XYZ file of C-alpha atoms in Angstrom:
389
model
C 26.057 23.240 -15.347
C 23.163 23.744 -14.074
C 20.655 21.046 -12.575
C 17.464 21.446 -11.087
C 17.044 19.306 -8.000
C 13.351 17.628 -6.911
C 12.227 14.658 -5.220
C 9.175 13.193 -3.500
C 6.058 14.451 -5.449
C 4.000 11.828 -4.597
C 1.473 11.752 -7.616
C -2.538 10.785 -6.840
C -1.987 11.603 -2.993
C -4.206 13.900 -1.178
C -3.468 16.222 1.874
C -6.975 14.549 4.572
C -8.948 13.737 1.676
C -8.695 17.192 0.303
C -7.314 16.494 -3.157
C -4.492 17.957 -4.037
C -4.331 17.239 -8.387
C -4.531 20.474 -9.064
C -1.704 21.564 -6.661
C 0.500 18.668 -8.410
C -0.478 20.020 -12.198
C 0.475 23.710 -10.487
C 3.656 22.627 -9.297
C 4.295 20.452 -12.888
C 3.633 23.906 -15.033
C 6.221 25.404 -12.191
C 8.450 23.193 -12.584
C 8.352 23.211 -16.683
C 8.323 27.032 -16.296
C 11.635 27.164 -14.279
C 13.008 24.833 -16.243
C 13.037 27.047 -20.040
C 13.345 29.986 -17.768
C 16.086 29.464 -15.283
C 17.606 27.858 -18.878
C 18.357 24.868 -17.083
C 20.441 21.544 -18.041
C 18.973 18.881 -16.243
C 16.242 17.844 -14.219
C 16.726 15.730 -11.239
C 13.454 13.675 -9.738
C 14.920 11.567 -6.237
C 12.615 8.973 -6.182
C 8.886 8.880 -5.127
C 7.293 10.117 -8.244
C 3.709 8.440 -7.391
C 2.704 7.992 -3.640
C 1.465 4.745 -3.871
C 2.532 1.242 -5.829
C -0.729 1.210 -8.107
C -1.383 4.635 -9.178
C -4.422 6.218 -10.375
C -4.952 6.989 -13.630
C -5.022 11.164 -12.540
C -1.604 10.323 -11.692
C -0.259 8.660 -14.317
C -2.239 10.967 -16.436
C 0.085 13.929 -14.731
C 3.378 11.792 -15.164
C 2.962 10.889 -18.720
C 1.953 15.185 -19.335
C 5.340 16.750 -17.614
C 7.424 13.690 -19.248
C 5.849 15.079 -22.588
C 6.375 18.766 -21.988
C 9.859 17.672 -20.698
C 10.630 15.976 -23.421
C 9.562 19.155 -26.198
C 11.938 21.339 -23.896
C 15.029 18.758 -25.019
C 16.369 19.060 -21.592
C 18.053 16.215 -19.870
C 15.691 14.691 -17.271
C 16.518 11.515 -14.468
C 14.251 10.047 -12.786
C 14.813 7.114 -9.938
C 11.929 4.718 -8.137
C 11.434 5.164 -4.628
C 9.850 3.560 -1.688
C 6.619 4.553 -2.425
C 6.963 3.560 -6.493
C 6.600 0.689 -7.761
C 9.876 0.432 -9.823
C 8.798 -2.617 -12.503
C 5.853 0.052 -13.161
C 7.583 3.135 -12.681
C 10.291 1.567 -15.353
C 8.451 0.332 -18.567
C 9.429 1.592 -21.670
C 12.941 2.960 -19.874
C 14.705 2.113 -23.453
C 12.213 3.744 -25.607
C 12.090 6.447 -23.274
C 15.517 7.330 -22.557
C 15.752 8.081 -27.042
C 13.864 11.412 -25.748
C 16.041 13.098 -22.955
C 14.195 10.817 -20.138
C 16.035 8.863 -18.131
C 14.090 6.384 -15.665
C 16.691 3.937 -13.406
C 14.585 1.488 -11.286
C 16.892 -1.305 -12.171
C 18.720 -1.371 -9.184
C 21.821 -3.989 -11.497
C 21.937 0.155 -13.577
C 23.224 1.884 -10.524
C 26.580 2.290 -12.088
C 25.263 3.295 -15.447
C 25.361 6.443 -15.867
C 23.932 9.071 -17.731
C 26.412 10.663 -19.388
C 25.885 14.526 -20.379
C 28.401 17.328 -21.492
C 28.915 21.455 -21.265
C 31.423 23.210 -22.212
C 33.896 22.055 -18.788
C 33.260 18.522 -19.856
C 31.329 14.973 -18.859
C 29.011 14.768 -16.661
C 28.139 10.829 -15.171
C 24.926 11.076 -13.689
C 23.938 7.641 -11.896
C 20.376 6.750 -10.653
C 20.358 4.936 -7.190
C 16.650 3.570 -7.222
C 15.470 2.959 -3.473
C 17.113 -0.382 -2.807
C 15.187 -1.999 -0.121
C 17.231 -4.815 1.562
C 15.442 -8.284 1.757
C 15.064 -7.669 -2.361
C 18.311 -6.725 -3.745
C 20.979 -8.134 -1.352
C 21.655 -11.099 -3.277
C 21.487 -8.758 -6.437
C 25.172 -6.848 -4.427
C 26.351 -10.664 -3.979
C 25.824 -9.467 0.253
C 24.526 -12.665 2.575
C 23.154 -9.941 4.883
C 22.938 -6.626 5.920
C 20.182 -3.529 5.842
C 19.937 -0.211 4.134
C 23.684 1.160 4.495
C 25.276 -2.004 3.168
C 23.159 -2.214 0.118
C 23.238 1.800 0.070
C 26.984 1.427 0.023
C 27.978 -1.903 -2.333
C 26.154 -0.036 -5.413
C 28.378 3.238 -4.308
C 31.077 1.284 -4.053
C 30.360 0.239 -7.945
C 29.589 3.588 -9.227
C 32.976 4.726 -8.132
C 34.230 1.445 -10.043
C 32.811 3.340 -12.949
C 33.511 6.747 -12.225
C 37.270 5.412 -12.339
C 37.231 4.076 -15.810
C 35.734 7.681 -16.539
C 38.159 10.436 -18.654
C 39.913 12.663 -16.017
C 38.082 15.484 -14.858
C 34.678 13.988 -15.623
C 32.316 15.354 -12.848
C 29.732 13.293 -11.285
C 26.728 13.310 -9.163
C 24.009 10.362 -7.599
C 20.219 10.640 -7.032
C 19.590 8.183 -4.348
C 16.705 7.411 -2.517
C 17.403 7.160 1.342
C 17.394 8.254 4.853
C 20.634 9.713 5.367
C 22.263 10.349 9.136
C 21.279 13.919 9.797
C 18.613 14.402 8.159
C 15.809 15.766 9.710
C 12.445 13.702 9.079
C 8.704 14.485 9.195
C 5.241 12.355 9.627
C 4.399 11.913 5.862
C 7.283 9.546 5.340
C 6.627 5.662 5.075
C 8.601 3.941 7.409
C 11.955 2.044 5.551
C 13.737 0.702 8.959
C 11.885 -2.500 8.877
C 15.033 -3.871 6.499
C 17.101 -3.366 8.585
C 18.571 -0.065 11.030
C 17.329 2.768 8.308
C 19.803 5.650 8.921
C 22.691 5.944 6.238
C 26.163 7.378 6.544
C 26.832 10.954 4.887
C 30.279 8.990 4.387
C 28.794 6.553 2.344
C 28.518 9.195 -1.031
C 32.161 9.831 -0.490
C 33.564 10.869 -4.047
C 31.191 12.406 -6.088
C 30.762 16.032 -6.483
C 26.937 16.303 -6.167
C 24.362 14.035 -4.322
C 20.520 14.212 -5.452
C 18.417 13.175 -2.156
C 15.065 12.279 -2.260
C 12.470 10.624 0.568
C 12.163 12.952 3.270
C 10.132 15.408 3.296
C 12.089 19.033 4.132
C 14.444 20.549 2.085
C 18.045 20.493 3.771
C 21.197 20.058 3.795
C 23.563 17.706 4.890
C 26.915 18.910 3.423
C 27.411 21.877 0.357
C 27.412 18.532 -1.810
C 24.725 16.510 0.205
C 21.069 17.679 -0.282
C 17.259 16.670 -0.103
C 15.461 19.280 -1.918
C 12.238 17.831 -0.169
C 8.744 17.223 -1.153
C 7.517 20.166 -3.293
C 3.530 20.193 -1.511
C 3.407 19.248 2.713
C 1.313 15.734 2.815
C 0.791 16.513 6.769
C 0.850 19.267 9.414
C 4.763 18.455 10.750
C 5.048 20.070 7.754
C 3.785 23.847 8.379
C 6.501 25.297 8.944
C 8.675 23.948 5.692
C 9.381 26.213 3.178
C 8.905 24.287 -0.329
C 11.312 24.440 -3.121
C 13.358 23.068 -5.466
C 17.151 23.114 -5.694
C 18.885 24.848 -9.141
C 22.327 23.820 -8.417
C 25.509 25.185 -10.811
C 28.286 22.528 -10.908
C 31.906 24.564 -11.984
C 33.858 22.895 -14.214
C 35.924 21.736 -10.597
C 33.087 20.017 -9.060
C 32.454 22.213 -6.565
C 28.485 23.451 -6.267
C 26.555 26.719 -5.458
C 22.323 25.807 -4.889
C 19.914 27.956 -4.326
C 16.190 27.496 -3.387
C 13.547 28.037 -6.257
C 10.039 28.037 -3.754
C 7.329 25.846 -5.635
C 3.796 27.074 -5.286
C 1.487 25.743 -2.325
C -1.967 25.565 -2.608
C -3.085 26.894 0.554
C -0.905 27.998 4.076
C -1.003 24.966 6.466
C -2.216 25.980 10.958
C -1.449 23.811 13.745
C -3.886 25.483 16.443
C -4.265 24.830 20.021
C -5.786 25.792 23.317
C -9.794 25.783 24.241
C -12.478 25.834 22.321
C -13.855 29.249 22.965
C -9.824 30.798 22.769
C -9.558 29.435 19.203
C -13.149 31.139 17.842
C -12.103 34.508 20.147
C -8.256 35.134 19.616
C -8.055 37.760 16.971
C -4.150 36.097 16.435
C -5.712 33.781 14.619
C -7.471 35.426 12.262
C -3.985 35.145 9.708
C -4.984 31.382 9.593
C -8.727 31.569 8.812
C -8.394 30.822 5.424
C -5.592 28.165 6.490
C -5.344 24.369 6.310
C -6.159 23.833 10.139
C -5.474 21.231 12.579
C -6.842 22.063 15.677
C -6.421 20.365 19.454
C -8.560 21.225 21.506
C -7.466 21.174 25.429
C -10.511 21.393 27.383
C -10.684 19.325 29.712
C -14.268 18.237 28.644
C -15.342 17.515 25.219
C -17.757 20.536 23.486
C -20.264 19.870 21.334
C -19.777 19.293 18.001
C -16.434 21.406 18.011
C -15.942 20.420 14.166
C -19.062 21.820 13.261
C -17.803 25.445 15.630
C -14.574 25.096 13.863
C -15.600 25.237 10.730
C -17.689 28.338 11.519
C -14.845 30.416 11.277
C -12.304 28.624 10.136
C -13.641 26.818 7.240
C -11.048 24.196 5.988
C -10.512 23.041 9.122
C -9.212 18.977 8.288
C -8.111 17.646 11.675
C -9.345 18.481 15.512
C -7.513 16.341 18.450
C -7.942 16.186 21.745
C -5.157 16.850 24.709
C -7.706 17.679 27.735
C -5.572 20.126 30.517
C -7.044 18.294 33.787
C -6.444 21.967 36.457
C -4.209 20.540 38.689
C -2.827 17.159 36.976
C -1.607 16.388 33.761
C -3.446 14.490 31.580
C -1.842 11.167 30.289
C -0.938 10.656 26.486
C -2.362 8.987 24.267
C -1.644 6.337 22.557
C -1.202 7.733 19.154
C 0.799 9.847 21.178
C 3.709 7.932 22.889
C 4.235 5.484 19.979
C 4.755 8.453 17.582
C 7.933 8.181 15.723
C 8.545 4.804 16.765
C 8.972 2.161 14.048
C 6.757 -1.132 13.420
C 9.122 -2.903 14.768
C 10.150 -1.176 18.787
C 5.678 -0.698 19.053
C 5.987 -4.806 18.492
C 8.357 -5.077 21.157
C 6.979 -3.003 23.507
C 3.480 -3.997 23.187
C 5.135 -7.611 24.371
C 6.686 -6.280 26.993
C 3.376 -4.665 27.839
C 1.376 -7.819 28.046
C 4.226 -9.584 30.266
C 5.346 -7.130 32.960
C 8.526 -7.846 34.602
C 9.586 -10.044 31.248
C 11.779 -9.388 28.853
C 11.567 -10.441 24.925
C 14.795 -12.565 24.660
C 17.056 -12.521 21.731
C 14.689 -15.601 19.657
C 11.760 -13.381 20.176
C 13.386 -10.601 19.334
C 14.439 -12.363 16.626
C 11.123 -13.670 15.321
C 9.407 -10.381 15.077
C 12.350 -8.720 12.924
C 12.009 -12.263 10.768
C 7.780 -11.612 11.039
C 8.061 -7.756 9.545
C 10.762 -8.000 7.134
C 9.015 -11.487 5.576
C 5.636 -8.735 5.496
C 7.497 -6.190 4.230
C 8.759 -7.783 1.268
C 5.829 -10.048 0.635
C 4.184 -6.332 -0.035
C 6.830 -5.751 -2.074
C 6.526 -8.492 -4.289
C 2.609 -7.570 -4.645
C 3.186 -4.481 -5.895
C 5.447 -5.621 -8.312
C 2.990 -8.496 -9.613
C 1.416 -7.588 -13.334
C -2.440 -6.861 -12.775
């Protein structure tokens, strides 16, 4: 069986205020063309279809159009909701749409209800695990406490229990939206750590033949049966070196996997340039980046006059300008943004507490209050996103 694995479309997202609508449409055109040309048997979309819980009309129109086109091809498609999606909104009409072969899996209660496919080698059970926010789904799985590993583990236990009732030789595929230990993140993924420790062990997916993962934006292989497709477009300059692709997965009769990367069309290359302004404007080595989207970090000891205007004369698509002055004889102190880069919200709050009370470490009660506060805010935001408008 030939499966096309993709994720993290983030329809409606822009890139530093540059519209990506045309680029996202071009990607969806490409996806439909690949499905047709490669004789794909099923499409797997592992979450973050939209960039936000209340997507704009243009993003909804893109999604609606690709649903119709995939249904017209007669190729089964399985979607799950990600942490950017409103599960309830994405799942509207799921039962009716499913009759057309487009299966929206957004309800945590249906994790163990597979989409059943088949080929000449027999049945394939495809389980869709939507993004599982621990504070919202613990009770659903009978858990009094626990974070991402606990709720995803409970969902996978339900999957394995259902799989045990299926005919011998049934192959199994799981879609999941999570941060699996060993994966490499980038700057454009929303932090999911507030509900507990973010990462889940790869072993949680033991017992299935292929896990189509979403959430991390870089295409990567954690094991032959455990892969992230990554996002089809770059959504931050930290992805400048990414090769944006989808996985074309061949699932053999014995459940073994072979996978090939299918490149996605890109609107422009990305470039991260660093140096003094006069060097960036004159160095011939940068000629290849003159039509790229550019992030420029200036190291001039003093801030030059009108640096963005000067940069855009050579690099008209400069989108981000950073300053990291390099003083002669002394290393410059890192900026606040640099000091907190990569740190979770809770960790930043703890650091602030230590900063305003030098020498006094936060005690267990204070740490508990901070964690409770962040979880409450997160849960409140998620519940508001689910309310009908």
